[in-house]
Amino acid sequence: MRKEIYLTQDMQAYQRLKNLLVANGIETTSKITDSSNPNSGFWSILGASRRSSRGLAFENKNYQKFYYIYVKKKDYERALEIVHRFQR
């Protein structure tokens, strides 16, 4: 069983935290979704079935991806402490 520990749109923060968790002996898994891809699941959450081929007016190309980090349930508390230190 895994639990989500972190979600960001910043690829560098995602990589730094993932490396930090692994360096501390915590096994991680990841999921990356792309909001520009209507088949990624992101748009189905919002209830949108189609979008313009030009994208959305408010969409920032630098923040189209969502990076999720998951850890095993047994490592969750220790990983959460590392995340809190990372965010300071």
CSV table of C-alpha atoms in Angstrom, one decimal:
chain,number,residue,atom,x,y,z
A,1,MET,CA,0.0,0.0,0.0
A,2,ARG,CA,1.3,3.4,-0.9
A,3,LYS,CA,0.4,6.9,0.2
A,4,GLU,CA,0.8,10.2,-1.6
A,5,ILE,CA,3.4,12.3,0.1
A,6,TYR,CA,4.0,15.2,-2.3
A,7,LEU,CA,2.5,16.9,-5.3
A,8,THR,CA,4.1,19.7,-7.3
A,9,GLN,CA,4.3,21.3,-10.7
A,10,ASP,CA,8.0,22.1,-10.2
A,11,MET,CA,10.1,19.4,-11.9
A,12,GLN,CA,13.3,20.5,-10.0
A,13,ALA,CA,11.6,20.4,-6.6
A,14,TYR,CA,10.2,17.0,-7.5
A,15,GLN,CA,13.6,15.6,-8.4
A,16,ARG,CA,15.3,17.2,-5.3
A,17,LEU,CA,12.8,15.7,-2.9
A,18,LYS,CA,12.7,12.3,-4.6
A,19,ASN,CA,16.5,12.1,-4.4
A,20,LEU,CA,16.4,13.3,-0.7
A,21,LEU,CA,13.9,10.6,0.2
A,22,VAL,CA,15.9,7.9,-1.5
A,23,ALA,CA,19.1,9.1,0.2
A,24,ASN,CA,17.3,8.6,3.5
A,25,GLY,CA,16.4,5.0,2.6
A,26,ILE,CA,12.8,5.6,1.6
A,27,GLU,CA,11.6,3.9,-1.5
A,28,THR,CA,9.4,6.0,-3.7
A,29,THR,CA,7.1,5.7,-6.7
A,30,SER,CA,5.9,8.5,-8.9
A,31,LYS,CA,3.2,9.5,-11.2
A,32,ILE,CA,3.4,12.3,-13.7
A,33,THR,CA,0.3,13.7,-15.4
A,34,ASP,CA,0.2,16.2,-18.2
A,35,SER,CA,-2.6,18.7,-18.2
A,36,SER,CA,-2.1,19.5,-21.9
A,37,ASN,CA,-3.0,15.9,-22.7
A,38,PRO,CA,-6.8,15.4,-22.7
A,39,ASN,CA,-6.2,11.6,-22.2
A,40,SER,CA,-4.0,12.0,-19.1
A,41,GLY,CA,-6.9,12.0,-16.6
A,42,PHE,CA,-6.4,15.6,-15.6
A,43,TRP,CA,-9.2,16.9,-17.7
A,44,SER,CA,-11.6,14.2,-16.9
A,45,ILE,CA,-11.3,15.3,-13.2
A,46,LEU,CA,-12.3,18.8,-14.2
A,47,GLY,CA,-15.2,17.5,-16.3
A,48,ALA,CA,-13.8,18.7,-19.6
A,49,SER,CA,-14.1,16.4,-22.6
A,50,ARG,CA,-12.4,18.6,-25.2
A,51,ARG,CA,-10.3,21.6,-25.4
A,52,SER,CA,-9.0,24.0,-28.1
A,53,SER,CA,-6.0,23.0,-30.1
A,54,ARG,CA,-4.4,26.3,-29.0
A,55,GLY,CA,-4.8,25.5,-25.3
A,56,LEU,CA,-6.3,27.6,-22.6
A,57,ALA,CA,-5.7,31.3,-22.3
A,58,PHE,CA,-4.5,31.0,-18.7
A,59,GLU,CA,-2.3,28.0,-19.2
A,60,ASN,CA,1.4,28.4,-18.4
A,61,LYS,CA,3.5,26.0,-20.5
A,62,ASN,CA,6.0,25.7,-17.6
A,63,TYR,CA,3.3,24.3,-15.3
A,64,GLN,CA,1.4,21.7,-17.4
A,65,LYS,CA,2.7,18.7,-15.6
A,66,PHE,CA,1.9,17.4,-12.1
A,67,TYR,CA,4.5,15.4,-10.3
A,68,TYR,CA,3.2,13.0,-7.6
A,69,ILE,CA,5.5,11.2,-5.1
A,70,TYR,CA,4.3,8.2,-3.2
A,71,VAL,CA,5.9,6.2,-0.4
A,72,LYS,CA,5.0,3.0,1.3
A,73,LYS,CA,2.5,3.3,4.2
A,74,LYS,CA,5.1,2.1,6.7
A,75,ASP,CA,7.5,4.9,5.6
A,76,TYR,CA,4.9,7.7,5.5
A,77,GLU,CA,5.6,9.4,8.9
A,78,ARG,CA,9.4,9.5,8.4
A,79,ALA,CA,8.9,10.7,4.8
A,80,LEU,CA,6.5,13.4,6.0
A,81,GLU,CA,9.2,14.7,8.4
A,82,ILE,CA,11.6,14.9,5.4
A,83,VAL,CA,9.1,16.8,3.3
A,84,HIS,CA,8.5,19.3,6.1
A,85,ARG,CA,12.2,20.0,6.4
A,86,PHE,CA,12.5,20.2,2.6
A,87,GLN,CA,9.8,22.9,2.4
A,88,ARG,CA,11.5,25.2,4.9
